[in-house]
mmCIF file of C-alpha atoms in Angstrom:
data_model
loop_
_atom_site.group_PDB
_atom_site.id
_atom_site.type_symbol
_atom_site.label_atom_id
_atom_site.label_comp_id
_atom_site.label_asym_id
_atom_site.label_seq_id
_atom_site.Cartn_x
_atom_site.Cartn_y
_atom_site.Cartn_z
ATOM 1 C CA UNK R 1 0.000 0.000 0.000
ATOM 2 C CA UNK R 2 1.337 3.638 -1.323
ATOM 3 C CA UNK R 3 0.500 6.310 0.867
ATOM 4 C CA UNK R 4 -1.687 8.504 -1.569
ATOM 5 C CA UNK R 5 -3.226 5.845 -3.886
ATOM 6 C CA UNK R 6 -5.677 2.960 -3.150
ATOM 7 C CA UNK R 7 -4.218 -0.536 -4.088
ATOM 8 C CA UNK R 8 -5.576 -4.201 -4.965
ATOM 9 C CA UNK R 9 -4.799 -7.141 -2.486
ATOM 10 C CA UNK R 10 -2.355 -9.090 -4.062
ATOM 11 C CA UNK R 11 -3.674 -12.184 -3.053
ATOM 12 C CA UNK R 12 -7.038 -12.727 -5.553
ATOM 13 C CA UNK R 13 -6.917 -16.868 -4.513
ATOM 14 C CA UNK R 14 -9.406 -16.592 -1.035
ATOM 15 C CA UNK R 15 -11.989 -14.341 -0.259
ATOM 16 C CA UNK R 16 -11.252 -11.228 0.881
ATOM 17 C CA UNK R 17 -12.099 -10.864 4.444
ATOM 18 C CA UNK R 18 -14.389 -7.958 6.105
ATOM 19 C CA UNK R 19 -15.093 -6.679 9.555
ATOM 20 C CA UNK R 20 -18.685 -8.150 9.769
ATOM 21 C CA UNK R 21 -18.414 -11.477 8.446
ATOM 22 C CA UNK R 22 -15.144 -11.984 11.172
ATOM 23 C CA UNK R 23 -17.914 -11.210 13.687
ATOM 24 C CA UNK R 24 -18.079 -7.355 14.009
ATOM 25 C CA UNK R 25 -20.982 -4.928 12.585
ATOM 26 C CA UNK R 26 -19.648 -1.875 12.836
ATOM 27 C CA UNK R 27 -23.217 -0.606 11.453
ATOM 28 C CA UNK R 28 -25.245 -3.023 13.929
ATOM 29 C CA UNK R 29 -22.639 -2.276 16.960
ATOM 30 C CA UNK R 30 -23.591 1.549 16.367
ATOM 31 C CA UNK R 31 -27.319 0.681 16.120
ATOM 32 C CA UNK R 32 -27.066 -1.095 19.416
ATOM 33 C CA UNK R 33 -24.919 1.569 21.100
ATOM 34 C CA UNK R 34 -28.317 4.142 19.897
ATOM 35 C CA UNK R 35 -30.446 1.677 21.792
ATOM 36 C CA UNK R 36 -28.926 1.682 24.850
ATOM 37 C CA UNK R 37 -28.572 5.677 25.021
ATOM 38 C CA UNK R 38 -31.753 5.806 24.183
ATOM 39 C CA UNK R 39 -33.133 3.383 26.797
ATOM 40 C CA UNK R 40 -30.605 5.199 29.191
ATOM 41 C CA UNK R 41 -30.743 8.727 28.270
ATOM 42 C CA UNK R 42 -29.009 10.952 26.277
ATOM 43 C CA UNK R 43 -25.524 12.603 28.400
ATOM 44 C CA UNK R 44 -23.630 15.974 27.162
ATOM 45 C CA UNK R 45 -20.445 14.771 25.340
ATOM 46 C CA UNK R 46 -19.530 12.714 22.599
ATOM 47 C CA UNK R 47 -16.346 11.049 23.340
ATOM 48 C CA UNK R 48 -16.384 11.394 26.946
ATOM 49 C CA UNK R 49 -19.537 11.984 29.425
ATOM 50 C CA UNK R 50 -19.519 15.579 30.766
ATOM 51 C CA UNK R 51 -20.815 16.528 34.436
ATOM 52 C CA UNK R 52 -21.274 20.134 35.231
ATOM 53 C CA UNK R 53 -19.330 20.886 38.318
ATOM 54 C CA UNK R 54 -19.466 24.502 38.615
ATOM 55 C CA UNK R 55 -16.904 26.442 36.920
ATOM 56 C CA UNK R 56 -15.731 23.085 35.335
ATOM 57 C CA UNK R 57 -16.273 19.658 34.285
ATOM 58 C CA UNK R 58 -15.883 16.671 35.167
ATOM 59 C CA UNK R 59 -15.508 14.332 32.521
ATOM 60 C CA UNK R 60 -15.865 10.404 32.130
ATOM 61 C CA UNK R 61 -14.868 7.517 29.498
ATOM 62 C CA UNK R 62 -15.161 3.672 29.677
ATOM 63 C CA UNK R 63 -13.191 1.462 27.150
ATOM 64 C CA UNK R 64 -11.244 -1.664 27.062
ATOM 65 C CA UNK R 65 -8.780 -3.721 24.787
ATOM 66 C CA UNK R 66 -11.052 -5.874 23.173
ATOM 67 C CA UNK R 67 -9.715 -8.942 21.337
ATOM 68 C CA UNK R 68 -6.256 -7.942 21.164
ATOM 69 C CA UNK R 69 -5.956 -9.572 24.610
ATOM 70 C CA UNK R 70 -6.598 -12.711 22.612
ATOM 71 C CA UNK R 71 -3.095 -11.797 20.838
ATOM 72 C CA UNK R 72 -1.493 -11.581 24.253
ATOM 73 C CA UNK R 73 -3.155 -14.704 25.806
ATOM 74 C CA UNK R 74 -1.641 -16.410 22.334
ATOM 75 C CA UNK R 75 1.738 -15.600 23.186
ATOM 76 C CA UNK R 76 1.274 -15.274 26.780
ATOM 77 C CA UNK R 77 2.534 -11.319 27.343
ATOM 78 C CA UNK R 78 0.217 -9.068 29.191
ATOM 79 C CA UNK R 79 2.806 -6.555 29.245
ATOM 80 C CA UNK R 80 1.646 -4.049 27.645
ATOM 81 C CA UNK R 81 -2.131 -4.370 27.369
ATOM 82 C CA UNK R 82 -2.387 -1.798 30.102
ATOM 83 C CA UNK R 83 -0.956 0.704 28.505
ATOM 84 C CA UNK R 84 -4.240 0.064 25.718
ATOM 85 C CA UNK R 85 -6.435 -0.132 27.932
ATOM 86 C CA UNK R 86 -5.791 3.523 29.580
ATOM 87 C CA UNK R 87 -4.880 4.395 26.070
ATOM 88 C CA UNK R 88 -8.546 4.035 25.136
ATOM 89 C CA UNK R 89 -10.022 5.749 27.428
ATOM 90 C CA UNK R 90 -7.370 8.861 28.106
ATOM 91 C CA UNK R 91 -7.671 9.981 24.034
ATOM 92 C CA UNK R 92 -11.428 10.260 24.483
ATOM 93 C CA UNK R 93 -11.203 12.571 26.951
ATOM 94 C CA UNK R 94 -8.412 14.060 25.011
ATOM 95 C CA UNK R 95 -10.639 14.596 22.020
ATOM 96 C CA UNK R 96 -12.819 16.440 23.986
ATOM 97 C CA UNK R 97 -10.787 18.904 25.334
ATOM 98 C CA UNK R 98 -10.122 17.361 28.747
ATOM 99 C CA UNK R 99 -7.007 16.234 30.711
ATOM 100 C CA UNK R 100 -7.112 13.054 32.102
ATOM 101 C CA UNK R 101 -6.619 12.900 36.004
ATOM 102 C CA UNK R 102 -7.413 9.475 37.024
ATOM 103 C CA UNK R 103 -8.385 5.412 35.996
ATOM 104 C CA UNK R 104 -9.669 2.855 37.705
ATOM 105 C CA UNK R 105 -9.408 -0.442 36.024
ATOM 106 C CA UNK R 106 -11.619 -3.799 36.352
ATOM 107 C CA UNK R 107 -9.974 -6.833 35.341
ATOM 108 C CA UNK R 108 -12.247 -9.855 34.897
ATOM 109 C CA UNK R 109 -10.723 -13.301 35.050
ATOM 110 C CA UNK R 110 -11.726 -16.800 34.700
ATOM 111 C CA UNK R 111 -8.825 -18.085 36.850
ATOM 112 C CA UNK R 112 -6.431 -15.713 39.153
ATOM 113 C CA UNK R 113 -3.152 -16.043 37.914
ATOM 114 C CA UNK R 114 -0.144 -13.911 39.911
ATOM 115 C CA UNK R 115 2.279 -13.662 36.814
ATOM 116 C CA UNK R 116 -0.488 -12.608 34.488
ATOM 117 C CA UNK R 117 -1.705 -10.032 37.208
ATOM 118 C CA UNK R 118 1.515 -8.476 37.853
ATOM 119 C CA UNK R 119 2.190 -8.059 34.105
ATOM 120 C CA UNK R 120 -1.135 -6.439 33.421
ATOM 121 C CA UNK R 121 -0.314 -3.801 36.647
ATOM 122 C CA UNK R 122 3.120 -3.002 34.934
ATOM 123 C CA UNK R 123 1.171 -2.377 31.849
ATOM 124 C CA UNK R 124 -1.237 -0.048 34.009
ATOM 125 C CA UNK R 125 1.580 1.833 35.564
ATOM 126 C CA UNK R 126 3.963 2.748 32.319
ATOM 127 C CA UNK R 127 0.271 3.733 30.348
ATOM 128 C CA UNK R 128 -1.006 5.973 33.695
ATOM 129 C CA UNK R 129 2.907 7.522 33.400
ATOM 130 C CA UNK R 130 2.147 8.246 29.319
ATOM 131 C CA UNK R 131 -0.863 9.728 30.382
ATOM 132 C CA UNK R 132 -0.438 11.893 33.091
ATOM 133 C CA UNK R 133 -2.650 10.141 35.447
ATOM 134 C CA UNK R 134 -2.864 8.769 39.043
ATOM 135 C CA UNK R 135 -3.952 4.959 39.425
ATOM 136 C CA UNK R 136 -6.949 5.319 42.123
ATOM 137 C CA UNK R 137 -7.517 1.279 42.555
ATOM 138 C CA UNK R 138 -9.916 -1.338 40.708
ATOM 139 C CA UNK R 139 -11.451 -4.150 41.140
ATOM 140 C CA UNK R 140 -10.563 -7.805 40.233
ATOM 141 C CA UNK R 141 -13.396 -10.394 40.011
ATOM 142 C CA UNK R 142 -13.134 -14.307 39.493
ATOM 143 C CA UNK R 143 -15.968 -15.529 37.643
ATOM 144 C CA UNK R 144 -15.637 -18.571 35.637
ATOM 145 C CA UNK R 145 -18.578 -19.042 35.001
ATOM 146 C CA UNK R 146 -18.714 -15.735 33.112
ATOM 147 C CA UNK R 147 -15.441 -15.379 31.122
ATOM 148 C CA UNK R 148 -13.419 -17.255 29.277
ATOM 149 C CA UNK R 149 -9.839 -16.248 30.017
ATOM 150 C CA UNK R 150 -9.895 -12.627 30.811
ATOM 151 C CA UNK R 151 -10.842 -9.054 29.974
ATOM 152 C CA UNK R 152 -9.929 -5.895 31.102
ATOM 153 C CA UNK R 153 -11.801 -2.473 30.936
ATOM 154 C CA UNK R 154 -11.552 0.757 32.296
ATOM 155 C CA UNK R 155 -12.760 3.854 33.234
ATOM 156 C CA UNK R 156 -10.940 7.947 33.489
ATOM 157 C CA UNK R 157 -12.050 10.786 34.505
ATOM 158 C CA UNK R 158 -10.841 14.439 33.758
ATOM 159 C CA UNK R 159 -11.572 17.596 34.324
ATOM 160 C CA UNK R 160 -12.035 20.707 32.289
ATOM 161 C CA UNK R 161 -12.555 24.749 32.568
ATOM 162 C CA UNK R 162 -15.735 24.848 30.552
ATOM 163 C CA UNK R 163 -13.992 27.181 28.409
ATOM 164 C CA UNK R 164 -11.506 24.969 27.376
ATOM 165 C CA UNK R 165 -13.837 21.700 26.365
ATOM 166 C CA UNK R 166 -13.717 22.119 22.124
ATOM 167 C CA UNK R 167 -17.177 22.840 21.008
ATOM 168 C CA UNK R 168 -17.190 19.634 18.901
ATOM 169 C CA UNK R 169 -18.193 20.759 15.633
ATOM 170 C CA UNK R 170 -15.679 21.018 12.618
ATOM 171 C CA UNK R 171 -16.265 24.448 10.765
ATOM 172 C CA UNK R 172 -15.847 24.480 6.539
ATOM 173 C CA UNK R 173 -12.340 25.599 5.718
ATOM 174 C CA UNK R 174 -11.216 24.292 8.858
ATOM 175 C CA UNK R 175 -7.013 22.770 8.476
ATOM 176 C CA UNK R 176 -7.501 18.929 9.623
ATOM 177 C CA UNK R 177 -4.027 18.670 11.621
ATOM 178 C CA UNK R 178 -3.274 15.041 12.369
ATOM 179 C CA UNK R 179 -1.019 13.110 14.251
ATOM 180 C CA UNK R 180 0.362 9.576 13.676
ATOM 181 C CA UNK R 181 -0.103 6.006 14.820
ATOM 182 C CA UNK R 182 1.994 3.978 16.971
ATOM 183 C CA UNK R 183 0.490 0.957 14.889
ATOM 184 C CA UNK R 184 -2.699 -1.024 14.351
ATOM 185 C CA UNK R 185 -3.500 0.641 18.258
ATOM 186 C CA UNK R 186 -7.099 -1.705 19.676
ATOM 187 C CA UNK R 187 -9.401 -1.652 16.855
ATOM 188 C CA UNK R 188 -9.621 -3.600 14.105
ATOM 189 C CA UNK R 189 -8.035 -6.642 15.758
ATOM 190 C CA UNK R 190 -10.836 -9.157 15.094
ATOM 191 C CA UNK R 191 -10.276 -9.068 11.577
ATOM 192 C CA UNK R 192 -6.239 -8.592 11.786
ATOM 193 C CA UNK R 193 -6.086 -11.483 13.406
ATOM 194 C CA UNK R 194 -8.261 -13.798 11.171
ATOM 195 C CA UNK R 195 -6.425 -12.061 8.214
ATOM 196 C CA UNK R 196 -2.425 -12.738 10.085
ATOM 197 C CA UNK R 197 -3.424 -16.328 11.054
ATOM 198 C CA UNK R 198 -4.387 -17.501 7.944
ATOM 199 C CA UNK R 199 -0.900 -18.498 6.513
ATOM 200 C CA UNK R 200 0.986 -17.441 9.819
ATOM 201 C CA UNK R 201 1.346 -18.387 13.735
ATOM 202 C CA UNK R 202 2.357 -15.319 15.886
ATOM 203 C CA UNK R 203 5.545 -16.513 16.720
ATOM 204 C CA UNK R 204 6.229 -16.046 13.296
ATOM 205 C CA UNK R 205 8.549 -13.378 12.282
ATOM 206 C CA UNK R 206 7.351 -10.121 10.819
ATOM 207 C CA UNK R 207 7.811 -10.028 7.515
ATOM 208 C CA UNK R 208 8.566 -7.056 7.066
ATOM 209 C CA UNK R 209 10.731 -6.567 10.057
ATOM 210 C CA UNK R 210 12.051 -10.264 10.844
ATOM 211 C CA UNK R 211 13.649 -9.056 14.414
ATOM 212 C CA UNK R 212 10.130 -8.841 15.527
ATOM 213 C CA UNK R 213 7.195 -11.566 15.499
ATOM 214 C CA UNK R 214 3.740 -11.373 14.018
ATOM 215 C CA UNK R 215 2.425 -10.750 17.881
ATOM 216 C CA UNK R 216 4.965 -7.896 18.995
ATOM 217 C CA UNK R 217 3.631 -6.049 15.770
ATOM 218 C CA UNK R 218 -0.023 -6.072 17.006
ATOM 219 C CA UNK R 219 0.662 -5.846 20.168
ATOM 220 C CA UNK R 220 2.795 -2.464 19.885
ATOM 221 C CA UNK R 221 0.647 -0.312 22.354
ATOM 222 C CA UNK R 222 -1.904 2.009 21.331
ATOM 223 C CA UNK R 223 -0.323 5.967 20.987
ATOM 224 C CA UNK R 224 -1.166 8.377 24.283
ATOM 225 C CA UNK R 225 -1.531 12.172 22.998
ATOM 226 C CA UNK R 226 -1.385 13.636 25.928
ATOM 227 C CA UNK R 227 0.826 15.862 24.368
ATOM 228 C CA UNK R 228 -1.811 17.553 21.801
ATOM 229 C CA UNK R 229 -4.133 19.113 24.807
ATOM 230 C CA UNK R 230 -1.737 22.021 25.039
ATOM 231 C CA UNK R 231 -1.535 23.148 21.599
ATOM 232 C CA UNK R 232 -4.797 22.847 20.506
ATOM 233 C CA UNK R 233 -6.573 24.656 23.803
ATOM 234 C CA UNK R 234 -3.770 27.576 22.899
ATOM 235 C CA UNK R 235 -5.492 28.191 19.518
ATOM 236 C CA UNK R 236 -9.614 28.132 18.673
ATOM 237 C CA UNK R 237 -9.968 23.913 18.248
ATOM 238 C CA UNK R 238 -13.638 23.511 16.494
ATOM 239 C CA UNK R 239 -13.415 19.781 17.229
ATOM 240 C CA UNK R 240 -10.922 16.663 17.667
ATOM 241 C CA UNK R 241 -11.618 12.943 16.585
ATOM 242 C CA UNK R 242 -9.584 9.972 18.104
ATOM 243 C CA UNK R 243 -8.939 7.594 15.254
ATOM 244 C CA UNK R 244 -10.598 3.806 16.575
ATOM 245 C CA UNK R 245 -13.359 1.433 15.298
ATOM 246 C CA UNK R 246 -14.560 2.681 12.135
ATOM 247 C CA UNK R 247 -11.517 4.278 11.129
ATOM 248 C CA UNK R 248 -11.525 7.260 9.091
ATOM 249 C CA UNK R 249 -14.564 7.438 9.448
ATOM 250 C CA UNK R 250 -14.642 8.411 12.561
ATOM 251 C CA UNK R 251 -13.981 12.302 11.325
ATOM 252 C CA UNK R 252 -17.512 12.760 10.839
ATOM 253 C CA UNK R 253 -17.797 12.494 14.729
ATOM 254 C CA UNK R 254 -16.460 15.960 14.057
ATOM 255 C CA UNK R 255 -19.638 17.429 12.683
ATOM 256 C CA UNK R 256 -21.287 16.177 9.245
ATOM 257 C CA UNK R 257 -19.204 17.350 6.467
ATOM 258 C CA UNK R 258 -16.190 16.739 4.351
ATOM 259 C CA UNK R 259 -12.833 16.198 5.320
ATOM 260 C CA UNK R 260 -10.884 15.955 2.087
ATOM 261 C CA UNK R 261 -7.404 14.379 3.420
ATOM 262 C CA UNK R 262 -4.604 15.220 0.961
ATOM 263 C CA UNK R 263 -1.550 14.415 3.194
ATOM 264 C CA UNK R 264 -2.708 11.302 5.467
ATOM 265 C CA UNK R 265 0.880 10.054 7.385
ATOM 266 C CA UNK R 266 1.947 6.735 6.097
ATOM 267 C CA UNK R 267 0.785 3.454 6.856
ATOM 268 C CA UNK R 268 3.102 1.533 9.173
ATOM 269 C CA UNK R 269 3.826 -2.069 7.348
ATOM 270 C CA UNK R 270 1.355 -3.863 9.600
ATOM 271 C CA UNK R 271 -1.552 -2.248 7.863
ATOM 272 C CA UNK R 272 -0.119 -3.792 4.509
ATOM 273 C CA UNK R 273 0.636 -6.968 6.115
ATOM 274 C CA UNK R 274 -2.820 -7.662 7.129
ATOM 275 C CA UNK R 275 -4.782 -6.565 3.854
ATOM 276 C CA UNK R 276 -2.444 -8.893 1.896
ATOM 277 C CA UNK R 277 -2.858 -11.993 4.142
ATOM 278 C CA UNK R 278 -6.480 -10.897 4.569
ATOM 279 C CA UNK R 279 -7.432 -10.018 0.746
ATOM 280 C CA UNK R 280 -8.876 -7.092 2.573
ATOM 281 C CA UNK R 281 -10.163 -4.617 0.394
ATOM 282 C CA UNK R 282 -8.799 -0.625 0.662
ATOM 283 C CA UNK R 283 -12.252 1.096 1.394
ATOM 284 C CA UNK R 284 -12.336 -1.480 4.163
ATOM 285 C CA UNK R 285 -9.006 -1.209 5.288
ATOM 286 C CA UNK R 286 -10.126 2.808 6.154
ATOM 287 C CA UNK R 287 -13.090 1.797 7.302
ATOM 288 C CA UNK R 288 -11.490 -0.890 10.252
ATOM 289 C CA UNK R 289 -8.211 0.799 10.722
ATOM 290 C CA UNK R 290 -6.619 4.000 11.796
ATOM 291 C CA UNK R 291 -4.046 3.659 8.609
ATOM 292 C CA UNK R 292 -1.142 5.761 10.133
ATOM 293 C CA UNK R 293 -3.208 8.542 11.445
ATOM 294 C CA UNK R 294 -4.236 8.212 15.193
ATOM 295 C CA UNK R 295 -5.708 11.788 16.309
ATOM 296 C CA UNK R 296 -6.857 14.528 14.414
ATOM 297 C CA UNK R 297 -8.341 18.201 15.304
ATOM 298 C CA UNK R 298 -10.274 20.703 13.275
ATOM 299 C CA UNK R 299 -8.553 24.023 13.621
ATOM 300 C CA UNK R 300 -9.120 27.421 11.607
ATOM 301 C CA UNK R 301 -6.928 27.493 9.214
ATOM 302 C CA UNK R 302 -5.452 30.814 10.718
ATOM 303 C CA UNK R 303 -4.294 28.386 13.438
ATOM 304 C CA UNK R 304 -2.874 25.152 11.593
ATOM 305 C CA UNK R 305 0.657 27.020 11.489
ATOM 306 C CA UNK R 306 1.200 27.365 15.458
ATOM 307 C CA UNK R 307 -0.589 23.933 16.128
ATOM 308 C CA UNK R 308 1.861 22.285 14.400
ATOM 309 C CA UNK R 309 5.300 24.446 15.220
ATOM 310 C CA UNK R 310 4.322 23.642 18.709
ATOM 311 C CA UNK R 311 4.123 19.837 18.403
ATOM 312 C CA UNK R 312 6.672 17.500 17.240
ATOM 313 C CA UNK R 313 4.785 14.938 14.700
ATOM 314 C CA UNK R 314 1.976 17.016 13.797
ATOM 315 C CA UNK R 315 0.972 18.270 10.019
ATOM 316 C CA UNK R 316 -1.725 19.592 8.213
ATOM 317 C CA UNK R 317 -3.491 16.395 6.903
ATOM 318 C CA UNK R 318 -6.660 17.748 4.817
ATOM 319 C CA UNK R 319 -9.285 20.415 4.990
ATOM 320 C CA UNK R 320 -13.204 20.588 5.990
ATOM 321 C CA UNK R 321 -14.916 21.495 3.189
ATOM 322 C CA UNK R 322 -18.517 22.414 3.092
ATOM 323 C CA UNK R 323 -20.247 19.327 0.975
ATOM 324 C CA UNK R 324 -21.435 16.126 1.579
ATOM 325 C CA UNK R 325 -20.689 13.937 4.671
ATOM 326 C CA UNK R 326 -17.921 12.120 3.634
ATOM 327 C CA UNK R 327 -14.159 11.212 3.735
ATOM 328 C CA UNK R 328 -12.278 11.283 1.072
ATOM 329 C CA UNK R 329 -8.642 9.632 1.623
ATOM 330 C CA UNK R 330 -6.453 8.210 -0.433
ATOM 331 C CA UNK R 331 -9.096 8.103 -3.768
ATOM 332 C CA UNK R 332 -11.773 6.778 -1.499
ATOM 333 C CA UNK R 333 -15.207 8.161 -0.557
ATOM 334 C CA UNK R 334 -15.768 6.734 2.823
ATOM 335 C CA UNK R 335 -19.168 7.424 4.565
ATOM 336 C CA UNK R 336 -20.094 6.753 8.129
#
């Protein structure tokens, strides 16, 4: 895959895999998440719930790791699924403005292990570090009846000047300024593992980088951007997007127009890796992954300039135009 053209799976001889038929919707799991706000009742926020406090708020997110623990409990490394798991949750409340203060974690487990525990906790402490936050306890339950190895979920709060919380709504001839990746991060890995397992073990060396196995490169821990809150509250940010399930799609959680992306950042070589041994089509690729870009922001354009002189990854990506709701990337026309 070329950064600035769609390509063709090379492999034509199986069927090219998709997100759905390896078990998630993304259209039904959407549907269902409507249901349950609207059985529960709508709350102010998008990526994170906010709570009027007074002068401030205080802000909540929930998330966990999903099936990528099934990539650690493969190879048996929890090391680093901590780090994802507070990854998830702090960029939510990042994308809305708010700096992450705390987490409390709840780790589920079908039989108590010590070694797995510990690694999981090391995981927790060098992703609460990344982010800036203090580790205010959890809760560990046993329940075999329940689960099936393990999961592990989360939960952060923040807190915010109201002032400072972006408004959440791109603005046409915004500058999209974007950040990159770390790597395929915790979405997507339902279908990057059927895709990776198909011809391959995890133990297997990485291709493309032979000093590392198939497993290291998935599990590479999801990106913290702790360090965009600064810059963009020191300019007028419209909106921010964290780049997870649905991909690039995700932008129109930025308001309902389109976000023509002329300079997306590169795909790391795991994205190409997968929709090879996957036959995964590109519109699908963008529609699963986060393809290089982790964490974008609207900004006026007026503003694009200091956002990026004042981080040390960041560029002008693409441009909110005043159209249809759509993302174009890469000579596709994504919708959500």
């Amino acid at each position: 895959m070329t950064d600035g053209d769609a390509t063709d799976p090379e492999d034509d001889t199986e069927e090219g895999l998709t997100y759905a038929e390896t078990g998630v919707d993304i259209d039904a799991s959407e549907a269902a998440t409507e249901a349950l706000i609207g059985a529960a009742g709508e709350f102010e926020g998008d990526y994170a719930g906010l709570l009027d406090i007074g002068d401030q708020y205080l802000a909540l997110a929930t998330d966990g790791v999903g099936t990528k623990l099934l990539v650690a409990e493969a190879i048996d490394d929890y090391s680093t699924i901590g780090i994802d798991c507070i990854a998830m949750n702090a960029n939510d409340l990042l994308a809305a403005g708010v700096e992450p203060v705390a987490f409390v974690d709840y780790l589920a487990v079908e039989t108590p292990d010590e070694e797995t525990s510990e690694d999981i906790g090391a995981g927790l402490q060098a992703g609460a570090e990344r982010a800036g936050v203090a580790l205010v306890g959890g809760e560990t339950a046993v329940m075999p009846d329940v689960i099936k190895g393990l999961d592990i979920a989360g939960t952060c709060a923040g807190l915010a000047p109201k002032d400072a919380v972006f408004p959440g709504e791109a603005q046409p001839g915004d500058a999209v300024v974007g950040w990159p990746s770390s790597g395929i991060h915790s979405n997507g890995l339902t279908l990057a593992r059927e895709a990776v397992t198909r011809d391959h073990e995890y133990t297997d060396p990485f291709p493309p980088n032979p000093d590392r196995t198939i497993a290291e490169e998935l599990l590479e821990p999801t990106r913290i951007y702790s360090e965009v809150l600064d810059p963009l509250r020191a300019v007028e940010t419209h909106a921010a997007a964290h780049v997870t399930g649905g991909g690039w799609t995700n932008l129109t959680r930025m308001g309902a127009h389109r976000y023509e992306i002329t300079d997306p950042f590169d795909a790391q070589p795991v994205f190409e890796f997968v929709q090879r041994e996957g036959s995964v089509d590109d519109e699908e690729m963008h529609r699963t992954f986060n393809m290089g870009t982790g964490f974008v922001a609207a900004v006026p354009e007026s503003d694009a300039d200091e956002v990026v002189d004042a981080s040390d990854d960041a560029r002008v990506v693409g441009t909110v135009e005043d159209d249809d709701e759509a993302v174009a990337v890469r000579g596709l026309e994504l919708t959500d």
